[in-house]
Amino acid sequence: MCCYFCIRIEKSKSQTEEDKSPVALEETVISPVKGKTIPLSEVKDDVFASGDMGSGFSVAPEDNNIYAPVSGTVEVFMDESKHAIGIRTKNENEILVHVGIDTVELHGKYFTSFVKQGDIVKQGDKILQVDFDKVVENGYDPTVIVVCTNAKKDVEVNIAKSPHMVVS
């Protein structure tokens, strides 16, 4: 697996009801696919581009293999279409990997899944294989989108330039 960058998600959470001091729930999220980073605001899907689905990033894929960007439990798996996988981390972050724009219309064609709902995955585990050449030949945008869906306003996303460096 090859990733070119990672991000750190930071959000605050109170330690106890009495102690309202924030605790950082940090998460390092790697790119699920080799490719060029695209700002989320430039994704050709208004729901993701607007940030309504959460903070994150997207990648123009250069490889057909999709890897788990975080460790956790597969909470959401679009079984028929295989185009979206949601992983809940130990810090309760919900990370969505959404493969392609409108690829739900392919009904899983050109997608091979290596996980199912309820599976435990480790960061870097292969979760999907996609024939992106066929996806593009059929008129679909192959952009891979990664967002933290349960923290739309209080998440800071920092993209690091190396898979080994996390920028705060």
PDB file of C-alpha atoms in Angstrom:
ATOM      1  CA  MET A   1       0.000   0.000   0.000  1.00  0.00           C
ATOM      2  CA  CYS A   2       1.187   3.477  -0.747  1.00  0.00           C
ATOM      3  CA  CYS A   3      -0.219   6.618   0.748  1.00  0.00           C
ATOM      4  CA  TYR A   4       1.035  10.101   0.096  1.00  0.00           C
ATOM      5  CA  PHE A   5      -0.437  11.987   2.995  1.00  0.00           C
ATOM      6  CA  CYS A   6      -2.425  11.710   6.148  1.00  0.00           C
ATOM      7  CA  ILE A   7      -4.680  14.033   8.069  1.00  0.00           C
ATOM      8  CA  ARG A   8      -5.294  14.594  11.711  1.00  0.00           C
ATOM      9  CA  ILE A   9      -8.794  15.075  13.013  1.00  0.00           C
ATOM     10  CA  GLU A  10      -9.097  17.055  16.207  1.00  0.00           C
ATOM     11  CA  LYS A  11     -12.296  17.587  18.107  1.00  0.00           C
ATOM     12  CA  SER A  12     -13.021  18.552  21.672  1.00  0.00           C
ATOM     13  CA  LYS A  13     -15.002  16.527  24.153  1.00  0.00           C
ATOM     14  CA  SER A  14     -15.624  17.172  27.839  1.00  0.00           C
ATOM     15  CA  GLN A  15     -13.915  14.762  30.231  1.00  0.00           C
ATOM     16  CA  THR A  16     -16.851  14.634  32.674  1.00  0.00           C
ATOM     17  CA  GLU A  17     -20.023  16.571  33.314  1.00  0.00           C
ATOM     18  CA  GLU A  18     -18.273  18.417  36.173  1.00  0.00           C
ATOM     19  CA  ASP A  19     -15.017  19.021  34.269  1.00  0.00           C
ATOM     20  CA  LYS A  20     -15.843  20.879  31.053  1.00  0.00           C
ATOM     21  CA  SER A  21     -12.229  21.094  29.881  1.00  0.00           C
ATOM     22  CA  PRO A  22     -11.800  19.791  26.336  1.00  0.00           C
ATOM     23  CA  VAL A  23     -10.009  16.545  25.535  1.00  0.00           C
ATOM     24  CA  ALA A  24      -8.580  16.245  22.035  1.00  0.00           C
ATOM     25  CA  LEU A  25      -9.822  13.171  20.176  1.00  0.00           C
ATOM     26  CA  GLU A  26      -7.109  12.953  17.599  1.00  0.00           C
ATOM     27  CA  GLU A  27      -7.271  10.632  14.626  1.00  0.00           C
ATOM     28  CA  THR A  28      -4.726  10.064  11.894  1.00  0.00           C
ATOM     29  CA  VAL A  29      -6.428   9.269   8.607  1.00  0.00           C
ATOM     30  CA  ILE A  30      -4.337   8.006   5.706  1.00  0.00           C
ATOM     31  CA  SER A  31      -5.229   8.238   2.075  1.00  0.00           C
ATOM     32  CA  PRO A  32      -7.227   5.148   1.091  1.00  0.00           C
ATOM     33  CA  VAL A  33      -5.762   5.163  -2.412  1.00  0.00           C
ATOM     34  CA  LYS A  34      -2.630   6.243  -4.223  1.00  0.00           C
ATOM     35  CA  GLY A  35      -3.339   9.438  -6.121  1.00  0.00           C
ATOM     36  CA  LYS A  36      -3.465  13.216  -6.235  1.00  0.00           C
ATOM     37  CA  THR A  37      -5.184  15.100  -3.431  1.00  0.00           C
ATOM     38  CA  ILE A  38      -8.120  17.283  -4.419  1.00  0.00           C
ATOM     39  CA  PRO A  39      -9.631  19.835  -2.002  1.00  0.00           C
ATOM     40  CA  LEU A  40     -13.076  18.710  -0.910  1.00  0.00           C
ATOM     41  CA  SER A  41     -14.490  22.016  -2.128  1.00  0.00           C
ATOM     42  CA  GLU A  42     -13.534  21.041  -5.702  1.00  0.00           C
ATOM     43  CA  VAL A  43     -15.373  17.690  -5.710  1.00  0.00           C
ATOM     44  CA  LYS A  44     -18.078  17.560  -8.388  1.00  0.00           C
ATOM     45  CA  ASP A  45     -20.767  16.654  -5.869  1.00  0.00           C
ATOM     46  CA  ASP A  46     -22.417  19.576  -4.066  1.00  0.00           C
ATOM     47  CA  VAL A  47     -23.182  17.631  -0.877  1.00  0.00           C
ATOM     48  CA  PHE A  48     -19.511  16.743  -0.330  1.00  0.00           C
ATOM     49  CA  ALA A  49     -18.084  19.992  -1.752  1.00  0.00           C
ATOM     50  CA  SER A  50     -20.224  22.102   0.577  1.00  0.00           C
ATOM     51  CA  GLY A  51     -18.994  20.233   3.647  1.00  0.00           C
ATOM     52  CA  ASP A  52     -22.529  19.104   4.508  1.00  0.00           C
ATOM     53  CA  MET A  53     -21.309  15.506   4.853  1.00  0.00           C
ATOM     54  CA  GLY A  54     -18.363  16.525   7.014  1.00  0.00           C
ATOM     55  CA  SER A  55     -14.776  17.661   6.823  1.00  0.00           C
ATOM     56  CA  GLY A  56     -12.262  15.685   4.825  1.00  0.00           C
ATOM     57  CA  PHE A  57     -10.412  15.369   1.541  1.00  0.00           C
ATOM     58  CA  SER A  58     -10.624  13.616  -1.806  1.00  0.00           C
ATOM     59  CA  VAL A  59      -8.212  11.820  -4.096  1.00  0.00           C
ATOM     60  CA  ALA A  60      -8.007  11.304  -7.860  1.00  0.00           C
ATOM     61  CA  PRO A  61      -7.100   7.597  -7.803  1.00  0.00           C
ATOM     62  CA  GLU A  62      -4.021   6.261  -9.597  1.00  0.00           C
ATOM     63  CA  ASP A  63      -4.495   2.691  -8.372  1.00  0.00           C
ATOM     64  CA  ASN A  64      -7.425   0.260  -8.176  1.00  0.00           C
ATOM     65  CA  ASN A  65      -6.894  -0.739  -4.539  1.00  0.00           C
ATOM     66  CA  ILE A  66      -8.750   1.003  -1.710  1.00  0.00           C
ATOM     67  CA  TYR A  67      -7.407   0.668   1.844  1.00  0.00           C
ATOM     68  CA  ALA A  68      -8.886   1.425   5.266  1.00  0.00           C
ATOM     69  CA  PRO A  69      -7.888   5.012   6.114  1.00  0.00           C
ATOM     70  CA  VAL A  70      -8.353   4.273   9.845  1.00  0.00           C
ATOM     71  CA  SER A  71      -8.653   1.307  12.185  1.00  0.00           C
ATOM     72  CA  GLY A  72     -12.119   0.515  13.485  1.00  0.00           C
ATOM     73  CA  THR A  73     -15.397  -1.273  12.868  1.00  0.00           C
ATOM     74  CA  VAL A  74     -17.175  -1.264   9.515  1.00  0.00           C
ATOM     75  CA  GLU A  75     -20.489   0.310  10.561  1.00  0.00           C
ATOM     76  CA  VAL A  76     -21.818   1.120   7.095  1.00  0.00           C
ATOM     77  CA  PHE A  77     -21.363  -0.953   3.976  1.00  0.00           C
ATOM     78  CA  MET A  78     -23.431  -0.380   0.860  1.00  0.00           C
ATOM     79  CA  ASP A  79     -23.747  -4.076   0.058  1.00  0.00           C
ATOM     80  CA  GLU A  80     -25.401  -3.760  -3.356  1.00  0.00           C
ATOM     81  CA  SER A  81     -23.380  -0.862  -4.723  1.00  0.00           C
ATOM     82  CA  LYS A  82     -20.148  -1.330  -2.714  1.00  0.00           C
ATOM     83  CA  HIS A  83     -19.348   2.353  -3.330  1.00  0.00           C
ATOM     84  CA  ALA A  84     -19.356   3.542   0.303  1.00  0.00           C
ATOM     85  CA  ILE A  85     -17.884   2.202   3.525  1.00  0.00           C
ATOM     86  CA  GLY A  86     -18.233   3.823   6.944  1.00  0.00           C
ATOM     87  CA  ILE A  87     -15.723   2.990   9.686  1.00  0.00           C
ATOM     88  CA  ARG A  88     -16.198   3.933  13.368  1.00  0.00           C
ATOM     89  CA  THR A  89     -12.897   4.406  15.191  1.00  0.00           C
ATOM     90  CA  LYS A  90     -12.081   3.797  18.861  1.00  0.00           C
ATOM     91  CA  ASN A  91     -12.410   7.573  19.345  1.00  0.00           C
ATOM     92  CA  GLU A  92     -15.972   7.375  17.971  1.00  0.00           C
ATOM     93  CA  ASN A  93     -15.073   9.228  14.778  1.00  0.00           C
ATOM     94  CA  GLU A  94     -17.170   8.080  11.820  1.00  0.00           C
ATOM     95  CA  ILE A  95     -15.031   8.037   8.686  1.00  0.00           C
ATOM     96  CA  LEU A  96     -16.795   7.578   5.357  1.00  0.00           C
ATOM     97  CA  VAL A  97     -14.924   6.354   2.269  1.00  0.00           C
ATOM     98  CA  HIS A  98     -17.074   7.209  -0.753  1.00  0.00           C
ATOM     99  CA  VAL A  99     -15.771   5.861  -4.070  1.00  0.00           C
ATOM    100  CA  GLY A 100     -16.763   7.833  -7.141  1.00  0.00           C
ATOM    101  CA  ILE A 101     -19.525  10.288  -7.944  1.00  0.00           C
ATOM    102  CA  ASP A 102     -22.915   8.672  -8.660  1.00  0.00           C
ATOM    103  CA  THR A 103     -21.246   5.230  -8.796  1.00  0.00           C
ATOM    104  CA  VAL A 104     -24.160   3.888  -6.741  1.00  0.00           C
ATOM    105  CA  GLU A 105     -25.823   3.629 -10.180  1.00  0.00           C
ATOM    106  CA  LEU A 106     -23.336   0.888 -11.148  1.00  0.00           C
ATOM    107  CA  HIS A 107     -24.901  -1.456  -8.550  1.00  0.00           C
ATOM    108  CA  GLY A 108     -21.509  -2.864  -7.549  1.00  0.00           C
ATOM    109  CA  LYS A 109     -20.301  -3.555 -11.083  1.00  0.00           C
ATOM    110  CA  TYR A 110     -16.492  -3.106 -11.269  1.00  0.00           C
ATOM    111  CA  PHE A 111     -16.253  -3.179  -7.429  1.00  0.00           C
ATOM    112  CA  THR A 112     -14.877  -6.094  -5.383  1.00  0.00           C
ATOM    113  CA  SER A 113     -15.296  -5.868  -1.617  1.00  0.00           C
ATOM    114  CA  PHE A 114     -13.028  -7.405   1.007  1.00  0.00           C
ATOM    115  CA  VAL A 115     -15.150  -6.365   4.012  1.00  0.00           C
ATOM    116  CA  LYS A 116     -18.711  -6.481   5.260  1.00  0.00           C
ATOM    117  CA  GLN A 117     -20.687  -4.635   7.919  1.00  0.00           C
ATOM    118  CA  GLY A 118     -19.419  -5.524  11.398  1.00  0.00           C
ATOM    119  CA  ASP A 119     -15.871  -6.380  10.332  1.00  0.00           C
ATOM    120  CA  ILE A 120     -12.942  -4.986  12.313  1.00  0.00           C
ATOM    121  CA  VAL A 121     -10.331  -3.383  10.052  1.00  0.00           C
ATOM    122  CA  LYS A 122      -6.856  -2.044  10.683  1.00  0.00           C
ATOM    123  CA  GLN A 123      -5.540   1.085   9.024  1.00  0.00           C
ATOM    124  CA  GLY A 124      -4.060  -0.016   5.700  1.00  0.00           C
ATOM    125  CA  ASP A 125      -6.182  -3.166   5.261  1.00  0.00           C
ATOM    126  CA  LYS A 126      -7.430  -3.626   1.705  1.00  0.00           C
ATOM    127  CA  ILE A 127     -11.184  -3.007   1.758  1.00  0.00           C
ATOM    128  CA  LEU A 128     -12.099  -2.621  -1.937  1.00  0.00           C
ATOM    129  CA  GLN A 129     -10.775  -3.113  -5.407  1.00  0.00           C
ATOM    130  CA  VAL A 130     -12.275  -0.983  -8.157  1.00  0.00           C
ATOM    131  CA  ASP A 131     -11.737  -1.155 -11.898  1.00  0.00           C
ATOM    132  CA  PHE A 132     -11.442   2.610 -12.293  1.00  0.00           C
ATOM    133  CA  ASP A 133     -10.817   2.332 -16.050  1.00  0.00           C
ATOM    134  CA  LYS A 134     -14.274   0.749 -16.432  1.00  0.00           C
ATOM    135  CA  VAL A 135     -15.833   3.276 -14.055  1.00  0.00           C
ATOM    136  CA  VAL A 136     -14.482   6.135 -16.211  1.00  0.00           C
ATOM    137  CA  GLU A 137     -15.399   4.357 -19.490  1.00  0.00           C
ATOM    138  CA  ASN A 138     -18.984   4.264 -18.230  1.00  0.00           C
ATOM    139  CA  GLY A 139     -19.005   8.026 -17.670  1.00  0.00           C
ATOM    140  CA  TYR A 140     -18.479   8.209 -13.896  1.00  0.00           C
ATOM    141  CA  ASP A 141     -16.088  10.401 -11.941  1.00  0.00           C
ATOM    142  CA  PRO A 142     -13.726   8.099  -9.982  1.00  0.00           C
ATOM    143  CA  THR A 143     -12.871  10.590  -7.206  1.00  0.00           C
ATOM    144  CA  VAL A 144     -12.456   8.901  -3.812  1.00  0.00           C
ATOM    145  CA  ILE A 145     -13.836  11.017  -0.956  1.00  0.00           C
ATOM    146  CA  VAL A 146     -12.999  10.656   2.747  1.00  0.00           C
ATOM    147  CA  VAL A 147     -14.995  12.599   5.348  1.00  0.00           C
ATOM    148  CA  CYS A 148     -15.581  12.537   9.095  1.00  0.00           C
ATOM    149  CA  THR A 149     -19.387  12.450   9.091  1.00  0.00           C
ATOM    150  CA  ASN A 150     -20.132  12.903  12.791  1.00  0.00           C
ATOM    151  CA  ALA A 151     -18.141  16.084  13.375  1.00  0.00           C
ATOM    152  CA  LYS A 152     -19.101  18.600  10.749  1.00  0.00           C
ATOM    153  CA  LYS A 153     -18.259  21.821  12.577  1.00  0.00           C
ATOM    154  CA  ASP A 154     -15.720  21.035  15.302  1.00  0.00           C
ATOM    155  CA  VAL A 155     -13.145  19.116  13.262  1.00  0.00           C
ATOM    156  CA  GLU A 156      -9.877  20.507  12.048  1.00  0.00           C
ATOM    157  CA  VAL A 157      -8.451  18.673   9.039  1.00  0.00           C
ATOM    158  CA  ASN A 158      -4.735  19.070   8.443  1.00  0.00           C
ATOM    159  CA  ILE A 159      -3.161  17.426   5.412  1.00  0.00           C
ATOM    160  CA  ALA A 160       0.433  16.338   5.874  1.00  0.00           C
ATOM    161  CA  LYS A 161       2.865  16.106   2.982  1.00  0.00           C
ATOM    162  CA  SER A 162       4.215  12.688   3.908  1.00  0.00           C
ATOM    163  CA  PRO A 163       2.604   9.481   5.177  1.00  0.00           C
ATOM    164  CA  HIS A 164       4.905   9.679   8.193  1.00  0.00           C
ATOM    165  CA  MET A 165       4.262  13.276   9.195  1.00  0.00           C
ATOM    166  CA  VAL A 166       1.190  14.621  10.931  1.00  0.00           C
ATOM    167  CA  VAL A 167       0.720  18.373  10.957  1.00  0.00           C
ATOM    168  CA  SER A 168      -1.105  19.957  13.887  1.00  0.00           C
TER     169      SER A 168
END
